[in-house]
PDB file of C-alpha atoms in Angstrom:
ATOM      1  CA  VAL E 702      -0.004   0.008  -0.002  1.00 90.00           C
ATOM      2  CA  PHE E 703       2.743   2.483   0.903  1.00 92.00           C
ATOM      3  CA  ALA E 704       4.586   1.689  -2.307  1.00 94.00           C
ATOM      4  CA  ARG E 705       1.420   2.430  -4.272  1.00 94.00           C
ATOM      5  CA  TRP E 706       0.963   5.733  -2.443  1.00 95.00           C
ATOM      6  CA  TYR E 707       4.595   6.598  -3.081  1.00 95.00           C
ATOM      7  CA  SER E 708       4.095   5.988  -6.790  1.00 96.00           C
ATOM      8  CA  GLN E 709       0.903   8.036  -6.824  1.00 97.00           C
ATOM      9  CA  VAL E 710       2.568  10.959  -5.101  1.00 96.00           C
ATOM     10  CA  GLY E 711       5.432  10.755  -7.594  1.00 96.00           C
ATOM     11  CA  ARG E 712       3.004  10.975 -10.509  1.00 97.00           C
ATOM     12  CA  ALA E 713       1.180  13.845  -8.816  1.00 98.00           C
ATOM     13  CA  ARG E 714       4.465  15.750  -8.484  1.00 97.00           C
ATOM     14  CA  ALA E 715       5.261  15.143 -12.116  1.00 98.00           C
ATOM     15  CA  ARG E 716       1.843  16.411 -13.224  1.00 98.00           C
ATOM     16  CA  ILE E 717       2.215  19.578 -11.152  1.00 98.00           C
ATOM     17  CA  ALA E 718       5.734  20.157 -12.531  1.00 98.00           C
ATOM     18  CA  ALA E 719       4.442  19.720 -16.085  1.00 98.00           C
ATOM     19  CA  ALA E 720       1.488  22.041 -15.403  1.00 98.00           C
ATOM     20  CA  LYS E 721       3.862  24.594 -13.929  1.00 97.00           C
ATOM     21  CA  ASP E 722       5.882  24.535 -17.099  1.00 97.00           C
ATOM     22  CA  GLU E 723       2.749  24.689 -19.265  1.00 97.00           C
ATOM     23  CA  ILE E 724       1.426  27.764 -17.519  1.00 97.00           C
ATOM     24  CA  ALA E 725       4.752  29.622 -17.572  1.00 98.00           C
ATOM     25  CA  VAL E 726       3.733  31.757 -20.533  1.00 98.00           C
ATOM     26  CA  GLY E 727       2.610  35.340 -21.083  1.00 97.00           C
ATOM     27  CA  LYS E 728       1.577  37.645 -23.893  1.00 95.00           C
ATOM     28  CA  ILE E 729       2.189  41.228 -24.959  1.00 96.00           C
ATOM     29  CA  ALA E 730       0.632  40.760 -28.361  1.00 95.00           C
ATOM     30  CA  GLY E 731      -2.013  43.444 -28.371  1.00 92.00           C
ATOM     31  CA  ALA E 732      -5.760  43.405 -27.863  1.00 89.00           C
ATOM     32  CA  VAL E 733      -6.412  40.526 -30.253  1.00 90.00           C
ATOM     33  CA  GLY E 734      -2.977  38.824 -30.159  1.00 92.00           C
ATOM     34  CA  THR E 735      -1.723  39.889 -33.572  1.00 93.00           C
ATOM     35  CA  TYR E 736       1.141  42.221 -32.551  1.00 94.00           C
ATOM     36  CA  GLY E 737      -0.545  45.100 -34.314  1.00 92.00           C
ATOM     37  CA  ASN E 738       1.568  47.677 -32.443  1.00 92.00           C
ATOM     38  CA  LEU E 739       4.472  45.638 -31.044  1.00 93.00           C
ATOM     39  CA  ASP E 740       7.231  43.486 -32.421  1.00 95.00           C
ATOM     40  CA  PRO E 741       7.202  39.818 -31.228  1.00 96.00           C
ATOM     41  CA  ALA E 742      10.903  40.156 -30.426  1.00 97.00           C
ATOM     42  CA  ILE E 743      10.095  42.721 -27.730  1.00 97.00           C
ATOM     43  CA  GLU E 744       7.539  40.372 -26.195  1.00 97.00           C
ATOM     44  CA  LYS E 745      10.034  37.520 -26.173  1.00 97.00           C
ATOM     45  CA  GLN E 746      12.695  39.666 -24.463  1.00 97.00           C
ATOM     46  CA  ALA E 747      10.299  41.083 -21.879  1.00 97.00           C
ATOM     47  CA  LEU E 748       8.766  37.721 -21.014  1.00 97.00           C
ATOM     48  CA  GLY E 749      12.188  36.055 -20.971  1.00 97.00           C
ATOM     49  CA  SER E 750      13.320  38.450 -18.241  1.00 98.00           C
ATOM     50  CA  LEU E 751      10.450  37.028 -16.141  1.00 97.00           C
ATOM     51  CA  GLY E 752      11.254  33.409 -16.957  1.00 97.00           C
ATOM     52  CA  LEU E 753       8.222  33.112 -19.227  1.00 98.00           C
ATOM     53  CA  ARG E 754       7.659  32.082 -22.834  1.00 97.00           C
ATOM     54  CA  PRO E 755       5.286  33.797 -25.294  1.00 97.00           C
ATOM     55  CA  GLU E 756       1.862  32.207 -25.616  1.00 97.00           C
ATOM     56  CA  THR E 757       1.834  30.089 -28.786  1.00 96.00           C
ATOM     57  CA  VAL E 758      -1.338  31.711 -30.190  1.00 95.00           C
ATOM     58  CA  ALA E 759      -2.865  34.383 -28.005  1.00 93.00           C
ATOM     59  CA  SER E 760      -6.145  36.224 -28.123  1.00 92.00           C
ATOM     60  CA  GLN E 761      -6.470  39.157 -25.738  1.00 90.00           C
ATOM     61  CA  VAL E 762      -5.372  36.768 -23.033  1.00 92.00           C
ATOM     62  CA  VAL E 763      -3.374  33.607 -22.458  1.00 94.00           C
ATOM     63  CA  ALA E 764      -5.512  30.535 -23.259  1.00 95.00           C
ATOM     64  CA  ARG E 765      -7.233  29.239 -20.123  1.00 95.00           C
ATOM     65  CA  ASP E 766      -6.667  25.570 -20.823  1.00 96.00           C
ATOM     66  CA  ARG E 767      -3.237  26.195 -19.290  1.00 97.00           C
ATOM     67  CA  HIS E 768      -4.775  27.314 -16.018  1.00 97.00           C
ATOM     68  CA  ALA E 769      -7.182  24.369 -16.130  1.00 97.00           C
ATOM     69  CA  ALA E 770      -4.218  22.000 -16.477  1.00 98.00           C
ATOM     70  CA  LEU E 771      -2.652  23.408 -13.318  1.00 98.00           C
ATOM     71  CA  LEU E 772      -5.882  23.218 -11.323  1.00 98.00           C
ATOM     72  CA  SER E 773      -6.475  19.722 -12.629  1.00 98.00           C
ATOM     73  CA  ALA E 774      -3.017  18.608 -11.506  1.00 98.00           C
ATOM     74  CA  LEU E 775      -3.682  20.046  -8.077  1.00 98.00           C
ATOM     75  CA  GLY E 776      -7.063  18.366  -7.958  1.00 98.00           C
ATOM     76  CA  LEU E 777      -5.465  14.985  -8.775  1.00 98.00           C
ATOM     77  CA  PHE E 778      -2.898  15.599  -6.060  1.00 98.00           C
ATOM     78  CA  GLY E 779      -5.797  16.140  -3.650  1.00 98.00           C
ATOM     79  CA  SER E 780      -7.299  12.825  -4.716  1.00 98.00           C
ATOM     80  CA  VAL E 781      -3.982  11.070  -4.041  1.00 98.00           C
ATOM     81  CA  VAL E 782      -3.851  12.588  -0.571  1.00 98.00           C
ATOM     82  CA  GLU E 783      -7.458  11.536   0.021  1.00 98.00           C
ATOM     83  CA  ASP E 784      -6.676   7.980  -1.042  1.00 97.00           C
ATOM     84  CA  LEU E 785      -3.921   7.895   1.559  1.00 97.00           C
ATOM     85  CA  SER E 786      -6.159   9.480   4.179  1.00 97.00           C
ATOM     86  CA  VAL E 787      -9.089   7.106   3.613  1.00 97.00           C
ATOM     87  CA  GLY E 788      -6.658   4.200   4.042  1.00 97.00           C
ATOM     88  CA  VAL E 789      -5.559   5.543   7.412  1.00 97.00           C
ATOM     89  CA  ARG E 790      -9.139   6.209   8.498  1.00 96.00           C
ATOM     90  CA  HIS E 791     -10.080   2.625   7.674  1.00 97.00           C
ATOM     91  CA  TRP E 792      -7.036   1.227   9.506  1.00 97.00           C
ATOM     92  CA  GLN E 793      -7.893   3.223  12.614  1.00 95.00           C
ATOM     93  CA  ARG E 794     -11.424   1.787  12.881  1.00 94.00           C
ATOM     94  CA  THR E 795     -11.742  -0.179  16.130  1.00 92.00           C
ATOM     95  CA  GLU E 796     -12.620  -3.421  14.353  1.00 94.00           C
ATOM     96  CA  VAL E 797      -9.573  -3.099  12.039  1.00 96.00           C
ATOM     97  CA  GLY E 798      -6.931  -1.474  14.226  1.00 96.00           C
ATOM     98  CA  GLU E 799      -3.979  -2.041  11.900  1.00 96.00           C
ATOM     99  CA  ALA E 800      -2.601   1.513  12.140  1.00 96.00           C
ATOM    100  CA  GLU E 801      -3.509   4.851  13.652  1.00 95.00           C
ATOM    101  CA  GLU E 802      -2.559   8.482  13.632  1.00 92.00           C
ATOM    102  CA  GLY E 803      -0.043   9.646  16.168  1.00 90.00           C
ATOM    103  CA  PHE E 804      -1.677  10.712  19.433  1.00 82.00           C
ATOM    104  CA  ARG E 805       0.089  13.277  21.617  1.00 75.00           C
ATOM    105  CA  LYS E 806       0.010  13.299  25.369  1.00 75.00           C
ATOM    106  CA  GLY E 807      -2.981  15.358  26.525  1.00 67.00           C
ATOM    107  CA  GLN E 808      -4.650  15.238  23.106  1.00 69.00           C
ATOM    108  CA  LYS E 809      -8.413  14.700  23.006  1.00 68.00           C
ATOM    109  CA  GLY E 810     -10.161  12.383  20.623  1.00 67.00           C
ATOM    110  CA  SER E 811     -13.867  12.761  21.218  1.00 68.00           C
ATOM    111  CA  SER E 812     -15.271  15.503  23.440  1.00 68.00           C
ATOM    112  CA  ALA E 813     -17.969  13.103  24.637  1.00 67.00           C
ATOM    113  CA  MET E 814     -16.078   9.788  24.759  1.00 70.00           C
ATOM    114  CA  PRO E 815     -12.623   9.934  26.405  1.00 68.00           C
ATOM    115  CA  HIS E 816     -11.592   6.533  25.080  1.00 68.00           C
ATOM    116  CA  LYS E 817     -11.657   7.570  21.412  1.00 69.00           C
ATOM    117  CA  LYS E 818      -8.678   8.473  19.222  1.00 80.00           C
ATOM    118  CA  ASN E 819     -10.201  10.169  16.217  1.00 87.00           C
ATOM    119  CA  PRO E 820      -8.261  10.275  12.875  1.00 91.00           C
ATOM    120  CA  ILE E 821      -8.513  14.066  12.777  1.00 93.00           C
ATOM    121  CA  LEU E 822      -5.704  14.691  10.282  1.00 95.00           C
ATOM    122  CA  SER E 823      -6.895  12.189   7.688  1.00 97.00           C
ATOM    123  CA  GLU E 824     -10.518  13.237   8.099  1.00 96.00           C
ATOM    124  CA  ASN E 825      -9.473  16.858   7.568  1.00 97.00           C
ATOM    125  CA  LEU E 826      -7.479  15.948   4.457  1.00 98.00           C
ATOM    126  CA  THR E 827     -10.395  13.981   3.037  1.00 98.00           C
ATOM    127  CA  GLY E 828     -12.619  17.044   3.266  1.00 97.00           C
ATOM    128  CA  LEU E 829      -9.992  19.438   1.836  1.00 98.00           C
ATOM    129  CA  ALA E 830      -9.512  17.142  -1.176  1.00 98.00           C
ATOM    130  CA  ARG E 831     -13.130  17.739  -2.143  1.00 97.00           C
ATOM    131  CA  LEU E 832     -12.521  21.473  -2.107  1.00 96.00           C
ATOM    132  CA  LEU E 833      -9.344  21.165  -4.182  1.00 97.00           C
ATOM    133  CA  ARG E 834     -11.124  19.090  -6.834  1.00 97.00           C
ATOM    134  CA  ALA E 835     -13.889  21.718  -6.980  1.00 96.00           C
ATOM    135  CA  TYR E 836     -11.310  24.256  -8.070  1.00 97.00           C
ATOM    136  CA  ALA E 837     -10.297  21.930 -10.943  1.00 96.00           C
ATOM    137  CA  GLN E 838     -13.898  22.018 -12.182  1.00 96.00           C
ATOM    138  CA  THR E 839     -13.762  25.800 -11.973  1.00 95.00           C
ATOM    139  CA  GLY E 840     -10.692  25.781 -14.210  1.00 96.00           C
ATOM    140  CA  TYR E 841     -12.518  23.727 -16.848  1.00 96.00           C
ATOM    141  CA  GLU E 842     -15.433  26.161 -16.808  1.00 95.00           C
ATOM    142  CA  ASN E 843     -13.056  29.065 -17.477  1.00 95.00           C
ATOM    143  CA  VAL E 844     -11.607  27.679 -20.741  1.00 95.00           C
ATOM    144  CA  ALA E 845     -14.392  28.767 -23.105  1.00 93.00           C
ATOM    145  CA  LEU E 846     -14.612  32.581 -23.292  1.00 90.00           C
ATOM    146  CA  TRP E 847     -17.103  34.619 -25.244  1.00 89.00           C
ATOM    147  CA  HIS E 848     -15.693  36.503 -28.251  1.00 85.00           C
ATOM    148  CA  GLU E 849     -12.209  35.121 -27.405  1.00 75.00           C
ATOM    149  CA  ARG E 850     -12.128  37.239 -24.257  1.00 80.00           C
ATOM    150  CA  ASP E 851     -14.620  38.061 -21.563  1.00 85.00           C
ATOM    151  CA  ILE E 852     -14.029  38.864 -17.926  1.00 87.00           C
ATOM    152  CA  SER E 853     -15.940  35.909 -16.500  1.00 88.00           C
ATOM    153  CA  PRO E 854     -12.777  34.038 -15.433  1.00 88.00           C
ATOM    154  CA  SER E 855     -11.254  37.091 -13.813  1.00 90.00           C
ATOM    155  CA  SER E 856     -13.272  37.066 -10.569  1.00 91.00           C
ATOM    156  CA  VAL E 857     -13.002  33.298 -10.358  1.00 93.00           C
ATOM    157  CA  GLU E 858      -9.221  33.153 -10.816  1.00 95.00           C
ATOM    158  CA  ARG E 859      -8.658  35.778  -8.142  1.00 95.00           C
ATOM    159  CA  VAL E 860     -10.026  33.187  -5.725  1.00 96.00           C
ATOM    160  CA  CYS E 861      -9.313  29.738  -7.124  1.00 96.00           C
ATOM    161  CA  LEU E 862      -5.660  30.127  -8.152  1.00 97.00           C
ATOM    162  CA  PRO E 863      -4.280  31.471  -4.838  1.00 97.00           C
ATOM    163  CA  ASP E 864      -6.650  29.288  -2.825  1.00 97.00           C
ATOM    164  CA  ALA E 865      -5.855  26.070  -4.698  1.00 98.00           C
ATOM    165  CA  THR E 866      -2.077  26.513  -4.544  1.00 98.00           C
ATOM    166  CA  ILE E 867      -2.132  27.468  -0.857  1.00 98.00           C
ATOM    167  CA  LEU E 868      -4.515  24.626  -0.073  1.00 98.00           C
ATOM    168  CA  ALA E 869      -2.347  22.062  -1.922  1.00 98.00           C
ATOM    169  CA  ASP E 870       0.695  23.256  -0.008  1.00 98.00           C
ATOM    170  CA  PHE E 871      -1.193  22.961   3.309  1.00 98.00           C
ATOM    171  CA  MET E 872      -2.351  19.463   2.409  1.00 98.00           C
ATOM    172  CA  ALA E 873       1.156  18.376   1.501  1.00 98.00           C
ATOM    173  CA  VAL E 874       2.506  19.531   4.889  1.00 98.00           C
ATOM    174  CA  ARG E 875      -0.383  17.927   6.777  1.00 97.00           C
ATOM    175  CA  ALA E 876      -0.117  14.640   4.850  1.00 97.00           C
ATOM    176  CA  THR E 877       3.613  14.532   5.645  1.00 97.00           C
ATOM    177  CA  ARG E 878       2.803  14.996   9.301  1.00 96.00           C
ATOM    178  CA  LEU E 879       0.221  12.252   9.086  1.00 96.00           C
ATOM    179  CA  ILE E 880       2.634   9.704   7.628  1.00 96.00           C
ATOM    180  CA  ASP E 881       5.552  10.711   9.873  1.00 96.00           C
ATOM    181  CA  GLY E 882       3.438  10.140  12.969  1.00 95.00           C
ATOM    182  CA  LEU E 883       1.650   6.991  11.818  1.00 96.00           C
ATOM    183  CA  VAL E 884       1.666   4.132  14.324  1.00 96.00           C
ATOM    184  CA  VAL E 885       1.529   0.737  12.627  1.00 97.00           C
ATOM    185  CA  HIS E 886       0.381  -2.464  14.357  1.00 97.00           C
ATOM    186  CA  PRO E 887       1.761  -5.425  12.317  1.00 96.00           C
ATOM    187  CA  GLU E 888       0.558  -7.922  14.929  1.00 97.00           C
ATOM    188  CA  ARG E 889      -2.996  -6.766  14.314  1.00 96.00           C
ATOM    189  CA  MET E 890      -2.516  -7.120  10.572  1.00 95.00           C
ATOM    190  CA  LEU E 891      -1.470 -10.731  11.066  1.00 93.00           C
ATOM    191  CA  ALA E 892      -4.378 -11.349  13.444  1.00 95.00           C
ATOM    192  CA  ASN E 893      -6.855  -9.956  10.899  1.00 94.00           C
ATOM    193  CA  LEU E 894      -5.425 -12.271   8.239  1.00 90.00           C
ATOM    194  CA  GLU E 895      -5.735 -15.247  10.567  1.00 89.00           C
ATOM    195  CA  ARG E 896      -9.338 -14.351  11.374  1.00 89.00           C
ATOM    196  CA  THR E 897     -10.242 -15.336   7.830  1.00 89.00           C
ATOM    197  CA  GLY E 898      -9.107 -18.863   8.466  1.00 89.00           C
ATOM    198  CA  GLY E 899      -7.069 -18.820   5.277  1.00 92.00           C
ATOM    199  CA  LEU E 900     -10.035 -18.107   3.039  1.00 95.00           C
ATOM    200  CA  PHE E 901      -7.947 -15.579   1.051  1.00 94.00           C
ATOM    201  CA  PHE E 902      -5.992 -18.566  -0.296  1.00 96.00           C
ATOM    202  CA  SER E 903      -9.065 -19.783  -2.168  1.00 96.00           C
ATOM    203  CA  GLU E 904      -7.881 -18.334  -5.496  1.00 96.00           C
ATOM    204  CA  ALA E 905      -4.561 -20.191  -5.208  1.00 96.00           C
ATOM    205  CA  VAL E 906      -6.414 -23.460  -4.628  1.00 97.00           C
ATOM    206  CA  LEU E 907      -8.743 -22.749  -7.532  1.00 97.00           C
ATOM    207  CA  LEU E 908      -5.850 -22.099  -9.918  1.00 97.00           C
ATOM    208  CA  ALA E 909      -4.055 -25.242  -8.742  1.00 96.00           C
ATOM    209  CA  MET E 910      -7.179 -27.264  -9.495  1.00 97.00           C
ATOM    210  CA  VAL E 911      -7.470 -25.694 -12.973  1.00 97.00           C
ATOM    211  CA  ARG E 912      -3.808 -26.429 -13.686  1.00 96.00           C
ATOM    212  CA  SER E 913      -4.550 -30.063 -12.884  1.00 96.00           C
ATOM    213  CA  GLY E 914      -6.817 -30.123 -15.942  1.00 95.00           C
ATOM    214  CA  LEU E 915     -10.162 -29.543 -14.255  1.00 95.00           C
ATOM    215  CA  PRO E 916     -12.612 -27.107 -15.966  1.00 96.00           C
ATOM    216  CA  ARG E 917     -12.601 -23.790 -14.156  1.00 96.00           C
ATOM    217  CA  GLN E 918     -16.324 -23.786 -13.277  1.00 97.00           C
ATOM    218  CA  LYS E 919     -16.077 -27.268 -11.793  1.00 96.00           C
ATOM    219  CA  ALA E 920     -12.963 -26.359  -9.818  1.00 97.00           C
ATOM    220  CA  TYR E 921     -14.675 -23.199  -8.584  1.00 97.00           C
ATOM    221  CA  GLU E 922     -17.627 -25.211  -7.255  1.00 96.00           C
ATOM    222  CA  MET E 923     -15.363 -27.636  -5.406  1.00 96.00           C
ATOM    223  CA  VAL E 924     -13.286 -24.899  -3.729  1.00 97.00           C
ATOM    224  CA  GLN E 925     -16.373 -22.819  -2.931  1.00 97.00           C
ATOM    225  CA  ARG E 926     -17.970 -25.793  -1.194  1.00 96.00           C
ATOM    226  CA  SER E 927     -15.244 -25.853   1.477  1.00 96.00           C
ATOM    227  CA  ALA E 928     -14.923 -22.107   1.565  1.00 97.00           C
ATOM    228  CA  LEU E 929     -18.562 -21.537   2.368  1.00 96.00           C
ATOM    229  CA  ALA E 930     -18.505 -24.259   4.996  1.00 96.00           C
ATOM    230  CA  ALA E 931     -15.517 -22.626   6.669  1.00 94.00           C
ATOM    231  CA  HIS E 932     -17.253 -19.246   6.448  1.00 91.00           C
ATOM    232  CA  ARG E 933     -20.251 -20.749   8.268  1.00 93.00           C
ATOM    233  CA  GLY E 934     -17.949 -21.959  11.028  1.00 90.00           C
ATOM    234  CA  GLU E 935     -18.142 -25.626  10.078  1.00 93.00           C
ATOM    235  CA  GLY E 936     -14.419 -26.181  10.090  1.00 91.00           C
ATOM    236  CA  ASP E 937     -11.012 -24.858   9.045  1.00 92.00           C
ATOM    237  CA  PHE E 938     -10.778 -24.069   5.330  1.00 95.00           C
ATOM    238  CA  LYS E 939      -7.452 -25.810   4.838  1.00 95.00           C
ATOM    239  CA  ALA E 940      -8.593 -28.863   6.806  1.00 95.00           C
ATOM    240  CA  LEU E 941     -11.833 -29.073   4.861  1.00 96.00           C
ATOM    241  CA  LEU E 942      -9.957 -28.973   1.573  1.00 96.00           C
ATOM    242  CA  SER E 943      -7.478 -31.591   2.746  1.00 96.00           C
ATOM    243  CA  ALA E 944     -10.361 -33.877   3.721  1.00 96.00           C
ATOM    244  CA  ASP E 945     -12.152 -33.431   0.376  1.00 96.00           C
ATOM    245  CA  PRO E 946     -11.265 -36.326  -1.974  1.00 95.00           C
ATOM    246  CA  ASP E 947     -12.384 -34.278  -4.991  1.00 95.00           C
ATOM    247  CA  VAL E 948      -9.631 -31.776  -4.187  1.00 96.00           C
ATOM    248  CA  THR E 949      -6.867 -34.104  -3.021  1.00 95.00           C
ATOM    249  CA  SER E 950      -7.372 -36.399  -5.982  1.00 95.00           C
ATOM    250  CA  ARG E 951      -6.504 -33.470  -8.254  1.00 95.00           C
ATOM    251  CA  ILE E 952      -3.699 -31.674  -6.395  1.00 96.00           C
ATOM    252  CA  GLY E 953      -2.868 -33.862  -3.426  1.00 95.00           C
ATOM    253  CA  ALA E 954      -2.138 -32.772   0.154  1.00 92.00           C
ATOM    254  CA  ASP E 955       1.094 -31.158  -1.014  1.00 93.00           C
ATOM    255  CA  GLY E 956      -0.845 -29.042  -3.514  1.00 95.00           C
ATOM    256  CA  VAL E 957      -3.115 -27.746  -0.774  1.00 95.00           C
ATOM    257  CA  GLU E 958      -0.093 -26.980   1.422  1.00 94.00           C
ATOM    258  CA  THR E 959       1.599 -25.075  -1.389  1.00 93.00           C
ATOM    259  CA  ALA E 960      -1.530 -23.033  -2.082  1.00 95.00           C
ATOM    260  CA  PHE E 961      -1.526 -21.874   1.558  1.00 95.00           C
ATOM    261  CA  ASP E 962       2.130 -20.732   1.454  1.00 93.00           C
ATOM    262  CA  LEU E 963       2.040 -16.985   2.151  1.00 90.00           C
ATOM    263  CA  ASP E 964       5.702 -16.522   1.199  1.00 92.00           C
ATOM    264  CA  HIS E 965       4.889 -17.899  -2.234  1.00 90.00           C
ATOM    265  CA  HIS E 966       2.293 -15.176  -2.732  1.00 89.00           C
ATOM    266  CA  LEU E 967       4.717 -12.458  -1.616  1.00 92.00           C
ATOM    267  CA  ARG E 968       7.706 -13.659  -3.636  1.00 94.00           C
ATOM    268  CA  HIS E 969       7.577 -10.720  -6.120  1.00 94.00           C
ATOM    269  CA  VAL E 970       7.172  -7.946  -3.557  1.00 94.00           C
ATOM    270  CA  ASP E 971      10.785  -6.867  -3.839  1.00 93.00           C
ATOM    271  CA  ALA E 972      10.431  -6.521  -7.612  1.00 94.00           C
ATOM    272  CA  ILE E 973       7.357  -4.321  -7.086  1.00 94.00           C
ATOM    273  CA  PHE E 974       9.293  -2.137  -4.630  1.00 93.00           C
ATOM    274  CA  GLU E 975      12.143  -1.823  -7.108  1.00 93.00           C
ATOM    275  CA  ARG E 976       9.734  -0.833  -9.871  1.00 93.00           C
ATOM    276  CA  ALA E 977       8.287   1.817  -7.586  1.00 93.00           C
ATOM    277  CA  GLY E 978      11.770   3.238  -6.950  1.00 90.00           C
ATOM    278  CA  LEU E 979      11.987   1.827  -3.416  1.00 89.00           C
ATOM    279  CA  GLY E 980      14.590  -0.863  -4.028  1.00 73.00           C
ATOM    280  CA  ASP E 981      18.078  -0.975  -2.510  1.00 65.00           C
TER     281      ASP E 981
END
């Protein structure tokens, strides 16, 4: 999960960098963009002193699809932060308990229930992401202008551009604080896995049965039979499979054992980390 978030944040950064480059243009090309009273060389020199490029084809203004690209990139960044935050909120639920936000001495969770530790940072970030995405929609609405230039985007951009950039910066700082202070409970993760009684290995058993030459639908029915019985509390999933002659006649006891090997299922994790840029 953290590797996925790391990759998502990396893509969000790349989008923002690309949008920053895309919007780094200006224009001094006259009222309709045709340089009626100014040489393009003067525009290039003036804008260059500001670190900007001339707009490729201007009207009275710089085309607003550039602004929309920036607001869109910021909106996607907000969605990445929300994805991270929702994950933390879920982990912190009492019945899950696999991780939680850092909790300072003297900090209050719920004003009514002293036992609670509320995920205040991640809940806050989830809400702010909605606001940041709303600014992206505003950017899209500002692209089409009447008669190649009206002042409808002016009032909007005075609010959305400073607000969106400041908000994205605030969210980045808060998300960093959230991850830096995260308390992880690996023992609870293992306990939650064990609570399933190994049911998450059902796909591995199914595929082993199919590889033995059994039609997939028939194999599915055989594995599901034991899985549902285990789910009803009628026995251990692995034990039920091992006692089912329809299963053992196809893959044997060793095949069942192999399908329940967690290390086998995690054997490519290092390759995934390396692909995400987290390898040694």
